[in-house]
PDB file of C-alpha atoms in Angstrom:
ATOM      1  CA  MET I1041       1.299 103.709 110.362  1.00  0.00           C
ATOM      2  CA  LYS I1042       1.868 104.239 114.058  1.00  0.00           C
ATOM      3  CA  ARG I1043       3.533 101.277 115.696  1.00  0.00           C
ATOM      4  CA  THR I1044       3.977  99.692 119.081  1.00  0.00           C
ATOM      5  CA  LEU I1045       6.908  97.329 119.411  1.00  0.00           C
ATOM      6  CA  LEU I1046       8.308  95.144 122.123  1.00  0.00           C
ATOM      7  CA  GLY I1047      12.022  94.461 121.984  1.00  0.00           C
ATOM      8  CA  ALA I1048      14.469  92.705 124.229  1.00  0.00           C
ATOM      9  CA  LEU I1049      18.007  94.007 124.433  1.00  0.00           C
ATOM     10  CA  MET I1050      20.362  91.318 125.623  1.00  0.00           C
ATOM     11  CA  GLY I1051      24.017  92.227 125.843  1.00  0.00           C
ATOM     12  CA  LEU I1052      25.759  94.853 123.781  1.00  0.00           C
ATOM     13  CA  SER I1053      24.394  96.375 120.609  1.00  0.00           C
ATOM     14  CA  THR I1054      25.418  99.486 118.745  1.00  0.00           C
ATOM     15  CA  ALA I1055      23.067 102.083 117.369  1.00  0.00           C
ATOM     16  CA  ALA I1056      24.004 103.062 113.864  1.00  0.00           C
ATOM     17  CA  SER I1057      22.657 105.034 110.984  1.00  0.00           C
ATOM     18  CA  LEU I1058      22.047 102.349 108.373  1.00  0.00           C
ATOM     19  CA  GLY I1059      21.534 102.599 104.662  1.00  0.00           C
ATOM     20  CA  LEU I1060      18.644 100.258 103.883  1.00  0.00           C
ATOM     21  CA  SER I1061      18.569 100.682 100.118  1.00  0.00           C
ATOM     22  CA  GLY I1062      19.077  97.358  98.383  1.00  0.00           C
ATOM     23  CA  GLN I1063      18.119  95.409 101.509  1.00  0.00           C
ATOM     24  CA  VAL I1064      14.321  95.648 101.283  1.00  0.00           C
ATOM     25  CA  ALA I1065      11.742  95.973  98.555  1.00  0.00           C
ATOM     26  CA  SER I1066       8.038  96.534  98.038  1.00  0.00           C
ATOM     27  CA  ALA I1067       6.625  95.012  94.892  1.00  0.00           C
ATOM     28  CA  GLN I1068       5.489  97.536  92.322  1.00  0.00           C
ATOM     29  CA  ALA I1069       3.872  95.038  89.955  1.00  0.00           C
ATOM     30  CA  VAL I1070       1.223  93.855  92.424  1.00  0.00           C
ATOM     31  CA  PRO I1071      -1.293  95.867  94.484  1.00  0.00           C
ATOM     32  CA  ALA I1072      -0.366  96.526  98.077  1.00  0.00           C
ATOM     33  CA  LEU I1073      -2.274  94.469 100.616  1.00  0.00           C
ATOM     34  CA  PRO I1074      -4.519  96.248 103.128  1.00  0.00           C
ATOM     35  CA  ALA I1075      -2.710  97.435 106.223  1.00  0.00           C
ATOM     36  CA  LYS I1076      -3.604  95.923 109.581  1.00  0.00           C
ATOM     37  CA  PRO I1077      -5.129  98.259 112.145  1.00  0.00           C
ATOM     38  CA  ALA I1078      -2.476  99.587 114.504  1.00  0.00           C
ATOM     39  CA  PRO I1079      -2.882 100.793 118.075  1.00  0.00           C
ATOM     40  CA  GLY I1080      -2.491 104.492 118.676  1.00  0.00           C
ATOM     41  CA  GLY I1081       0.389 106.118 120.492  1.00  0.00           C
ATOM     42  CA  LYS I1082       4.106 106.349 120.007  1.00  0.00           C
ATOM     43  CA  VAL I1083       6.498 103.450 119.539  1.00  0.00           C
ATOM     44  CA  GLN I1084       7.144 101.647 122.823  1.00  0.00           C
ATOM     45  CA  VAL I1085      10.069  99.345 123.463  1.00  0.00           C
ATOM     46  CA  THR I1086      10.887  97.075 126.383  1.00  0.00           C
ATOM     47  CA  SER I1087      14.588  96.269 126.812  1.00  0.00           C
ATOM     48  CA  HIS I1088      16.305  93.467 128.639  1.00  0.00           C
ATOM     49  CA  VAL I1089      19.996  93.138 129.504  1.00  0.00           C
ATOM     50  CA  VAL I1090      21.400  89.621 129.705  1.00  0.00           C
ATOM     51  CA  THR I1091      21.793  87.974 133.054  1.00  0.00           C
ATOM     52  CA  ALA I1092      24.941  86.115 134.039  1.00  0.00           C
ATOM     53  CA  ALA I1093      23.188  82.850 133.218  1.00  0.00           C
ATOM     54  CA  GLU I1094      22.176  84.006 129.753  1.00  0.00           C
ATOM     55  CA  LYS I1095      25.739  85.036 128.978  1.00  0.00           C
ATOM     56  CA  ALA I1096      26.629  81.348 129.195  1.00  0.00           C
ATOM     57  CA  THR I1097      24.618  80.518 126.052  1.00  0.00           C
ATOM     58  CA  THR I1098      27.544  78.966 124.186  1.00  0.00           C
ATOM     59  CA  SER I1099      28.505  76.666 127.048  1.00  0.00           C
ATOM     60  CA  TYR I1100      24.857  75.770 127.677  1.00  0.00           C
ATOM     61  CA  TRP I1101      24.461  74.363 124.168  1.00  0.00           C
ATOM     62  CA  THR I1102      26.635  71.285 124.191  1.00  0.00           C
ATOM     63  CA  ALA I1103      26.483  68.967 121.176  1.00  0.00           C
ATOM     64  CA  ALA I1104      24.512  66.470 123.270  1.00  0.00           C
ATOM     65  CA  ARG I1105      21.948  69.085 124.334  1.00  0.00           C
ATOM     66  CA  MET I1106      21.501  70.215 120.727  1.00  0.00           C
ATOM     67  CA  LYS I1107      20.926  66.646 119.628  1.00  0.00           C
ATOM     68  CA  ALA I1108      18.374  66.142 122.413  1.00  0.00           C
ATOM     69  CA  ALA I1109      16.478  69.379 121.650  1.00  0.00           C
ATOM     70  CA  THR I1110      12.891  69.038 120.446  1.00  0.00           C
ATOM     71  CA  PRO I1111      10.811  71.304 118.210  1.00  0.00           C
ATOM     72  CA  LEU I1112       9.316  74.288 119.959  1.00  0.00           C
ATOM     73  CA  ARG I1113       6.020  73.292 118.399  1.00  0.00           C
ATOM     74  CA  SER I1114       4.932  69.892 117.079  1.00  0.00           C
ATOM     75  CA  ARG I1115       3.076  69.177 113.843  1.00  0.00           C
ATOM     76  CA  GLN I1116       1.404  65.953 112.785  1.00  0.00           C
ATOM     77  CA  SER I1117       1.155  63.922 109.618  1.00  0.00           C
ATOM     78  CA  SER I1118      -2.401  64.010 108.350  1.00  0.00           C
ATOM     79  CA  GLY I1119      -4.219  62.061 105.672  1.00  0.00           C
ATOM     80  CA  ALA I1120      -6.838  64.792 105.253  1.00  0.00           C
ATOM     81  CA  THR I1121      -5.293  66.485 102.233  1.00  0.00           C
ATOM     82  CA  PRO I1122      -6.961  68.282  99.301  1.00  0.00           C
ATOM     83  CA  ASN I1123      -7.916  66.325  96.198  1.00  0.00           C
ATOM     84  CA  THR I1124      -5.109  67.951  94.207  1.00  0.00           C
ATOM     85  CA  PRO I1125      -1.632  66.350  94.245  1.00  0.00           C
ATOM     86  CA  ILE I1126       0.717  67.735  96.908  1.00  0.00           C
ATOM     87  CA  PRO I1127       4.507  67.632  96.502  1.00  0.00           C
ATOM     88  CA  THR I1128       6.827  66.289  99.175  1.00  0.00           C
ATOM     89  CA  ALA I1129       9.767  68.267 100.538  1.00  0.00           C
ATOM     90  CA  THR I1130      13.306  67.267  99.558  1.00  0.00           C
ATOM     91  CA  HIS I1131      16.083  66.612 102.072  1.00  0.00           C
ATOM     92  CA  PHE I1132      19.404  68.246 101.260  1.00  0.00           C
ATOM     93  CA  GLY I1133      22.669  69.417 102.777  1.00  0.00           C
ATOM     94  CA  GLY I1134      21.350  72.828 103.728  1.00  0.00           C
ATOM     95  CA  ASP I1135      21.770  76.468 102.758  1.00  0.00           C
ATOM     96  CA  LYS I1136      24.299  78.539 104.704  1.00  0.00           C
ATOM     97  CA  ARG I1137      21.809  81.414 104.984  1.00  0.00           C
ATOM     98  CA  VAL I1138      19.386  79.180 106.910  1.00  0.00           C
ATOM     99  CA  GLY I1139      19.972  77.415 110.203  1.00  0.00           C
ATOM    100  CA  THR I1140      18.646  76.047 113.467  1.00  0.00           C
ATOM    101  CA  LEU I1141      17.629  78.462 116.220  1.00  0.00           C
ATOM    102  CA  PHE I1142      18.063  76.774 119.599  1.00  0.00           C
ATOM    103  CA  SER I1143      16.458  78.160 122.764  1.00  0.00           C
ATOM    104  CA  ASN I1144      15.028  77.290 126.158  1.00  0.00           C
ATOM    105  CA  ASN I1145      11.508  78.502 126.921  1.00  0.00           C
ATOM    106  CA  GLY I1146      11.508  77.186 130.478  1.00  0.00           C
ATOM    107  CA  SER I1147      10.448  73.658 129.559  1.00  0.00           C
ATOM    108  CA  GLY I1148      13.774  72.431 128.221  1.00  0.00           C
ATOM    109  CA  PRO I1149      15.868  72.737 125.055  1.00  0.00           C
ATOM    110  CA  HIS I1150      13.955  73.382 121.839  1.00  0.00           C
ATOM    111  CA  TYR I1151      14.587  74.567 118.307  1.00  0.00           C
ATOM    112  CA  CYS I1152      13.075  76.428 115.371  1.00  0.00           C
ATOM    113  CA  THR I1153      14.367  77.531 111.982  1.00  0.00           C
ATOM    114  CA  ALA I1154      15.778  80.994 111.238  1.00  0.00           C
ATOM    115  CA  SER I1155      17.576  82.758 108.410  1.00  0.00           C
ATOM    116  CA  VAL I1156      19.946  85.657 107.930  1.00  0.00           C
ATOM    117  CA  VAL I1157      18.340  88.808 106.543  1.00  0.00           C
ATOM    118  CA  ASN I1158      20.480  91.519 104.976  1.00  0.00           C
ATOM    119  CA  THR I1159      21.142  94.614 107.087  1.00  0.00           C
ATOM    120  CA  GLY I1160      23.887  97.186 107.285  1.00  0.00           C
ATOM    121  CA  GLN I1161      25.025  95.690 110.591  1.00  0.00           C
ATOM    122  CA  ARG I1162      25.163  92.196 109.001  1.00  0.00           C
ATOM    123  CA  ASN I1163      24.086  90.535 112.259  1.00  0.00           C
ATOM    124  CA  THR I1164      20.311  90.088 111.961  1.00  0.00           C
ATOM    125  CA  LEU I1165      18.149  86.953 111.874  1.00  0.00           C
ATOM    126  CA  LEU I1166      14.520  86.543 110.854  1.00  0.00           C
ATOM    127  CA  THR I1167      12.214  83.921 112.363  1.00  0.00           C
ATOM    128  CA  ALA I1168       8.697  83.477 113.720  1.00  0.00           C
ATOM    129  CA  ALA I1169       7.746  85.546 116.766  1.00  0.00           C
ATOM    130  CA  HIS I1170       6.627  82.392 118.575  1.00  0.00           C
ATOM    131  CA  CYS I1171      10.229  81.137 118.322  1.00  0.00           C
ATOM    132  CA  LEU I1172      11.372  84.123 120.375  1.00  0.00           C
ATOM    133  CA  TYR I1173       8.562  85.166 122.695  1.00  0.00           C
ATOM    134  CA  ASN I1174       5.773  83.346 124.571  1.00  0.00           C
ATOM    135  CA  PRO I1175       2.722  85.640 124.768  1.00  0.00           C
ATOM    136  CA  SER I1176       1.044  83.392 127.356  1.00  0.00           C
ATOM    137  CA  LYS I1177       3.939  83.734 129.797  1.00  0.00           C
ATOM    138  CA  HIS I1178       5.015  87.179 128.539  1.00  0.00           C
ATOM    139  CA  THR I1179       8.631  86.089 128.396  1.00  0.00           C
ATOM    140  CA  PHE I1180      11.388  85.903 125.818  1.00  0.00           C
ATOM    141  CA  ASN I1181      13.143  82.572 125.405  1.00  0.00           C
ATOM    142  CA  LYS I1182      16.549  82.107 127.020  1.00  0.00           C
ATOM    143  CA  ASN I1183      19.902  80.796 125.810  1.00  0.00           C
ATOM    144  CA  VAL I1184      19.091  81.540 122.180  1.00  0.00           C
ATOM    145  CA  LEU I1185      21.763  80.269 119.789  1.00  0.00           C
ATOM    146  CA  TYR I1186      21.822  80.274 115.978  1.00  0.00           C
ATOM    147  CA  VAL I1187      23.729  77.608 114.014  1.00  0.00           C
ATOM    148  CA  PRO I1188      23.805  78.187 110.228  1.00  0.00           C
ATOM    149  CA  GLN I1189      23.440  75.070 108.062  1.00  0.00           C
ATOM    150  CA  TYR I1190      23.357  72.917 111.183  1.00  0.00           C
ATOM    151  CA  THR I1191      23.625  69.154 111.045  1.00  0.00           C
ATOM    152  CA  PRO I1192      24.149  67.042 114.191  1.00  0.00           C
ATOM    153  CA  GLY I1193      27.659  67.537 115.504  1.00  0.00           C
ATOM    154  CA  ARG I1194      28.636  69.918 112.683  1.00  0.00           C
ATOM    155  CA  PHE I1195      28.800  73.698 112.777  1.00  0.00           C
ATOM    156  CA  PRO I1196      30.265  74.643 109.378  1.00  0.00           C
ATOM    157  CA  TYR I1197      29.711  78.364 109.931  1.00  0.00           C
ATOM    158  CA  GLY I1198      29.994  78.513 113.692  1.00  0.00           C
ATOM    159  CA  ALA I1199      27.476  78.976 116.506  1.00  0.00           C
ATOM    160  CA  TRP I1200      26.186  82.496 117.170  1.00  0.00           C
ATOM    161  CA  PRO I1201      24.690  83.577 120.535  1.00  0.00           C
ATOM    162  CA  VAL I1202      21.721  85.919 120.169  1.00  0.00           C
ATOM    163  CA  SER I1203      22.140  89.270 121.926  1.00  0.00           C
ATOM    164  CA  PHE I1204      18.917  91.062 120.960  1.00  0.00           C
ATOM    165  CA  MET I1205      15.345  90.110 120.057  1.00  0.00           C
ATOM    166  CA  ALA I1206      12.351  92.124 118.872  1.00  0.00           C
ATOM    167  CA  VAL I1207       8.713  91.283 118.194  1.00  0.00           C
ATOM    168  CA  ASP I1208       5.638  93.405 117.590  1.00  0.00           C
ATOM    169  CA  LYS I1209       3.953  94.352 120.850  1.00  0.00           C
ATOM    170  CA  ARG I1210       0.598  93.096 119.559  1.00  0.00           C
ATOM    171  CA  TRP I1211       2.158  89.633 119.337  1.00  0.00           C
ATOM    172  CA  ALA I1212       3.638  90.011 122.803  1.00  0.00           C
ATOM    173  CA  SER I1213       0.410  91.200 124.393  1.00  0.00           C
ATOM    174  CA  HIS I1214      -2.061  88.712 122.915  1.00  0.00           C
ATOM    175  CA  GLY I1215      -0.337  86.503 120.337  1.00  0.00           C
ATOM    176  CA  ASP I1216      -1.750  88.216 117.249  1.00  0.00           C
ATOM    177  CA  VAL I1217      -1.305  85.559 114.539  1.00  0.00           C
ATOM    178  CA  ASP I1218      -1.087  88.226 111.841  1.00  0.00           C
ATOM    179  CA  LEU I1219       2.171  89.432 113.420  1.00  0.00           C
ATOM    180  CA  ASP I1220       4.006  86.151 113.966  1.00  0.00           C
ATOM    181  CA  PHE I1221       7.447  87.324 112.855  1.00  0.00           C
ATOM    182  CA  GLY I1222      10.442  88.650 114.735  1.00  0.00           C
ATOM    183  CA  PHE I1223      14.079  89.602 114.453  1.00  0.00           C
ATOM    184  CA  ALA I1224      17.117  88.631 116.480  1.00  0.00           C
ATOM    185  CA  LYS I1225      20.660  89.939 116.449  1.00  0.00           C
ATOM    186  CA  VAL I1226      23.834  87.984 117.066  1.00  0.00           C
ATOM    187  CA  VAL I1227      26.975  89.458 118.562  1.00  0.00           C
ATOM    188  CA  GLN I1228      29.088  89.307 115.387  1.00  0.00           C
ATOM    189  CA  PRO I1229      28.390  89.906 111.656  1.00  0.00           C
ATOM    190  CA  VAL I1230      27.147  86.448 110.665  1.00  0.00           C
ATOM    191  CA  GLN I1231      26.084  87.787 107.273  1.00  0.00           C
ATOM    192  CA  ALA I1232      29.756  88.218 106.372  1.00  0.00           C
ATOM    193  CA  ARG I1233      30.166  84.438 106.732  1.00  0.00           C
ATOM    194  CA  THR I1234      26.916  83.192 105.260  1.00  0.00           C
ATOM    195  CA  GLY I1235      25.315  85.888 103.161  1.00  0.00           C
ATOM    196  CA  GLY I1236      21.636  86.649 103.631  1.00  0.00           C
ATOM    197  CA  PHE I1237      18.247  87.207 102.034  1.00  0.00           C
ATOM    198  CA  ARG I1238      16.728  90.548 101.165  1.00  0.00           C
ATOM    199  CA  LEU I1239      13.414  91.439 102.787  1.00  0.00           C
ATOM    200  CA  ALA I1240      10.348  91.797 100.532  1.00  0.00           C
ATOM    201  CA  ILE I1241       6.946  93.187 101.480  1.00  0.00           C
ATOM    202  CA  ASN I1242       3.595  93.639  99.704  1.00  0.00           C
ATOM    203  CA  GLN I1243       4.164  90.751  97.301  1.00  0.00           C
ATOM    204  CA  GLY I1244       0.530  89.882  96.784  1.00  0.00           C
ATOM    205  CA  TYR I1245      -1.079  86.544  97.542  1.00  0.00           C
ATOM    206  CA  THR I1246       0.221  84.313  94.736  1.00  0.00           C
ATOM    207  CA  ASN I1247       3.965  83.748  94.359  1.00  0.00           C
ATOM    208  CA  GLN I1248       6.422  81.006  93.491  1.00  0.00           C
ATOM    209  CA  VAL I1249       8.678  80.358  96.485  1.00  0.00           C
ATOM    210  CA  VAL I1250      11.129  77.882  97.925  1.00  0.00           C
ATOM    211  CA  VAL I1251      10.650  77.235 101.647  1.00  0.00           C
ATOM    212  CA  TYR I1252      13.356  75.886 103.959  1.00  0.00           C
ATOM    213  CA  GLY I1253      13.070  74.215 107.351  1.00  0.00           C
ATOM    214  CA  TYR I1254      14.544  71.860 109.940  1.00  0.00           C
ATOM    215  CA  PRO I1255      11.851  69.242 110.661  1.00  0.00           C
ATOM    216  CA  ASP I1256      11.513  67.091 113.756  1.00  0.00           C
ATOM    217  CA  LYS I1257      14.068  64.277 113.935  1.00  0.00           C
ATOM    218  CA  LYS I1258      11.435  61.658 114.764  1.00  0.00           C
ATOM    219  CA  ASP I1259       9.699  62.354 111.443  1.00  0.00           C
ATOM    220  CA  ASN I1260      12.951  62.985 109.601  1.00  0.00           C
ATOM    221  CA  PRO I1261      15.291  59.984 110.066  1.00  0.00           C
ATOM    222  CA  THR I1262      18.019  61.589 107.945  1.00  0.00           C
ATOM    223  CA  ASP I1263      18.042  64.553 110.391  1.00  0.00           C
ATOM    224  CA  ARG I1264      18.683  66.963 107.537  1.00  0.00           C
ATOM    225  CA  PRO I1265      16.996  70.206 106.457  1.00  0.00           C
ATOM    226  CA  ILE I1266      14.357  70.289 103.735  1.00  0.00           C
ATOM    227  CA  TYR I1267      13.185  72.552 100.947  1.00  0.00           C
ATOM    228  CA  CYS I1268      10.150  72.608  98.696  1.00  0.00           C
ATOM    229  CA  TYR I1269       9.164  74.676  95.656  1.00  0.00           C
ATOM    230  CA  ALA I1270       5.583  75.785  96.099  1.00  0.00           C
ATOM    231  CA  THR I1271       2.909  78.307  95.151  1.00  0.00           C
ATOM    232  CA  THR I1272       1.537  80.620  97.818  1.00  0.00           C
ATOM    233  CA  HIS I1273      -2.180  81.290  98.217  1.00  0.00           C
ATOM    234  CA  LYS I1274      -4.405  83.575 100.254  1.00  0.00           C
ATOM    235  CA  PHE I1275      -5.863  81.880 103.316  1.00  0.00           C
ATOM    236  CA  PRO I1276      -9.568  82.712 102.812  1.00  0.00           C
ATOM    237  CA  PRO I1277     -10.527  83.532 106.429  1.00  0.00           C
ATOM    238  CA  SER I1278      -7.845  86.230 106.711  1.00  0.00           C
ATOM    239  CA  LYS I1279      -6.437  89.069 104.601  1.00  0.00           C
ATOM    240  CA  TYR I1280      -3.142  88.725 106.442  1.00  0.00           C
ATOM    241  CA  GLN I1281      -2.317  85.030 106.029  1.00  0.00           C
ATOM    242  CA  LEU I1282      -0.784  83.032 103.186  1.00  0.00           C
ATOM    243  CA  TYR I1283      -0.353  79.268 102.864  1.00  0.00           C
ATOM    244  CA  PHE I1284       1.389  76.706 100.692  1.00  0.00           C
ATOM    245  CA  ASP I1285       0.965  72.939 100.444  1.00  0.00           C
ATOM    246  CA  CYS I1286       3.922  70.547 100.620  1.00  0.00           C
ATOM    247  CA  LYS I1287       4.352  67.399 102.705  1.00  0.00           C
ATOM    248  CA  GLY I1288       7.128  66.886 105.230  1.00  0.00           C
ATOM    249  CA  TYR I1289       6.972  70.133 107.214  1.00  0.00           C
ATOM    250  CA  TYR I1290       6.907  68.661 110.704  1.00  0.00           C
ATOM    251  CA  GLY I1291       7.705  70.417 113.982  1.00  0.00           C
ATOM    252  CA  GLY I1292      10.944  72.422 113.943  1.00  0.00           C
ATOM    253  CA  VAL I1293      10.234  74.252 110.678  1.00  0.00           C
ATOM    254  CA  SER I1294       8.681  77.259 112.438  1.00  0.00           C
ATOM    255  CA  GLY I1295      10.480  80.386 111.271  1.00  0.00           C
ATOM    256  CA  GLY I1296      11.605  78.789 108.006  1.00  0.00           C
ATOM    257  CA  PRO I1297      11.934  81.416 105.253  1.00  0.00           C
ATOM    258  CA  TRP I1298       9.687  81.655 102.174  1.00  0.00           C
ATOM    259  CA  VAL I1299      12.094  82.783  99.458  1.00  0.00           C
ATOM    260  CA  LYS I1300      11.185  84.372  96.140  1.00  0.00           C
ATOM    261  CA  THR I1301      13.634  84.923  93.284  1.00  0.00           C
ATOM    262  CA  TYR I1302      13.384  88.180  91.355  1.00  0.00           C
ATOM    263  CA  LYS I1303      15.921  89.402  88.794  1.00  0.00           C
ATOM    264  CA  GLY I1304      18.529  86.995  90.084  1.00  0.00           C
ATOM    265  CA  GLN I1305      18.149  88.076  93.730  1.00  0.00           C
ATOM    266  CA  GLN I1306      16.535  86.087  96.530  1.00  0.00           C
ATOM    267  CA  TRP I1307      14.006  87.810  98.755  1.00  0.00           C
ATOM    268  CA  VAL I1308      12.309  86.474 101.877  1.00  0.00           C
ATOM    269  CA  MET I1309       8.572  87.257 101.820  1.00  0.00           C
ATOM    270  CA  GLY I1310       7.344  85.084 104.685  1.00  0.00           C
ATOM    271  CA  VAL I1311       8.288  82.707 107.509  1.00  0.00           C
ATOM    272  CA  ILE I1312       6.464  79.607 108.693  1.00  0.00           C
ATOM    273  CA  GLY I1313       4.212  80.928 111.432  1.00  0.00           C
ATOM    274  CA  GLY I1314       0.946  82.824 111.738  1.00  0.00           C
ATOM    275  CA  TYR I1315      -2.224  80.720 111.801  1.00  0.00           C
ATOM    276  CA  GLN I1316      -1.799  77.684 114.079  1.00  0.00           C
ATOM    277  CA  GLN I1317       1.775  78.952 114.599  1.00  0.00           C
ATOM    278  CA  GLY I1318       2.576  77.757 111.090  1.00  0.00           C
ATOM    279  CA  GLY I1319       0.219  74.809 110.722  1.00  0.00           C
ATOM    280  CA  ALA I1320      -1.104  71.751 112.538  1.00  0.00           C
ATOM    281  CA  ALA I1321      -0.412  69.202 109.776  1.00  0.00           C
ATOM    282  CA  ASP I1322       2.808  68.576 107.887  1.00  0.00           C
ATOM    283  CA  TRP I1323       1.324  69.278 104.434  1.00  0.00           C
ATOM    284  CA  ARG I1324       0.018  72.838 104.856  1.00  0.00           C
ATOM    285  CA  SER I1325       2.060  75.759 106.211  1.00  0.00           C
ATOM    286  CA  TYR I1326       1.164  79.382 106.866  1.00  0.00           C
ATOM    287  CA  THR I1327       2.818  82.767 107.187  1.00  0.00           C
ATOM    288  CA  SER I1328       1.683  86.161 108.392  1.00  0.00           C
ATOM    289  CA  VAL I1329       1.649  88.551 105.426  1.00  0.00           C
ATOM    290  CA  PHE I1330       4.791  90.685 105.174  1.00  0.00           C
ATOM    291  CA  ASP I1331       3.666  94.302 104.848  1.00  0.00           C
ATOM    292  CA  SER I1332       4.435  97.636 106.501  1.00  0.00           C
ATOM    293  CA  ASP I1333       4.259  96.013 109.951  1.00  0.00           C
ATOM    294  CA  ILE I1334       7.334  93.864 109.412  1.00  0.00           C
ATOM    295  CA  MET I1335       9.068  96.721 107.597  1.00  0.00           C
ATOM    296  CA  ASN I1336       8.607  98.967 110.609  1.00  0.00           C
ATOM    297  CA  LEU I1337       9.854  96.236 112.923  1.00  0.00           C
ATOM    298  CA  TYR I1338      12.858  95.675 110.650  1.00  0.00           C
ATOM    299  CA  ARG I1339      13.719  99.370 110.649  1.00  0.00           C
ATOM    300  CA  TRP I1340      13.312  99.610 114.389  1.00  0.00           C
ATOM    301  CA  THR I1341      15.533  96.569 114.939  1.00  0.00           C
ATOM    302  CA  THR I1342      18.297  97.813 112.656  1.00  0.00           C
ATOM    303  CA  SER I1343      18.388 101.161 114.449  1.00  0.00           C
ATOM    304  CA  HIS I1344      18.907  99.652 117.922  1.00  0.00           C
TER     305      HIS I1344
END
């Protein structure tokens, strides 16, 4: 499939020839999902070198500013749930492969959730595109910082400034909800410290997953991350959206990974995003389907 991508290069990155075997997989036991129509033409990339202000990301994110940050997108508690029982997410101490992604989109300090995805460079994060790029303003977020297994005042695996971001150009141009995923690179190999998830595509509509996130502090008095075991389903209006039901996924969980276990390995097959930028209520969350579009974006990112 021909692709059009929009990337932002911020700071130094090295181009390398990467061996991707063992990092990604396409399910063989389930039928591949239909591919989304792609625009014609060759791959197009927009690059951006950091400004002096952006280079001060680490100093910008003081402990007080992190604590005061709000979710990039809010979600509400809603009583309008299906007739079937819905589980509630569990608070826990966190997973070192998952963390908080802090940024400033021009309206103050905000945060999403992100995770480390395996690459040869060992420096790549996966999150929702709306956590990186605002298609209404046509701008990438600034001062982007990743903190694995973050809890207030604690950085057990350090704080990692983001040097590079990439989203699909169809998201950047008009906020295509079927392409609400993106990658970011940090300046050092975070995967060596935390490990990471493998990337899975074409997994079909029904899977058993565990989904992680960092919900809004006002709805989460313990101020700790959450997880929930859930079953994914096709979202009927769209071939390219999945959903799961679990209570407690308030604002801040955008970008949280949907993780599937297969033969003892953990694979990420979605991130909270897509329709309604991941959901309007706390009990239902969405993801854009992971297919050849995210694979192409992954390959492009790892080669730049």
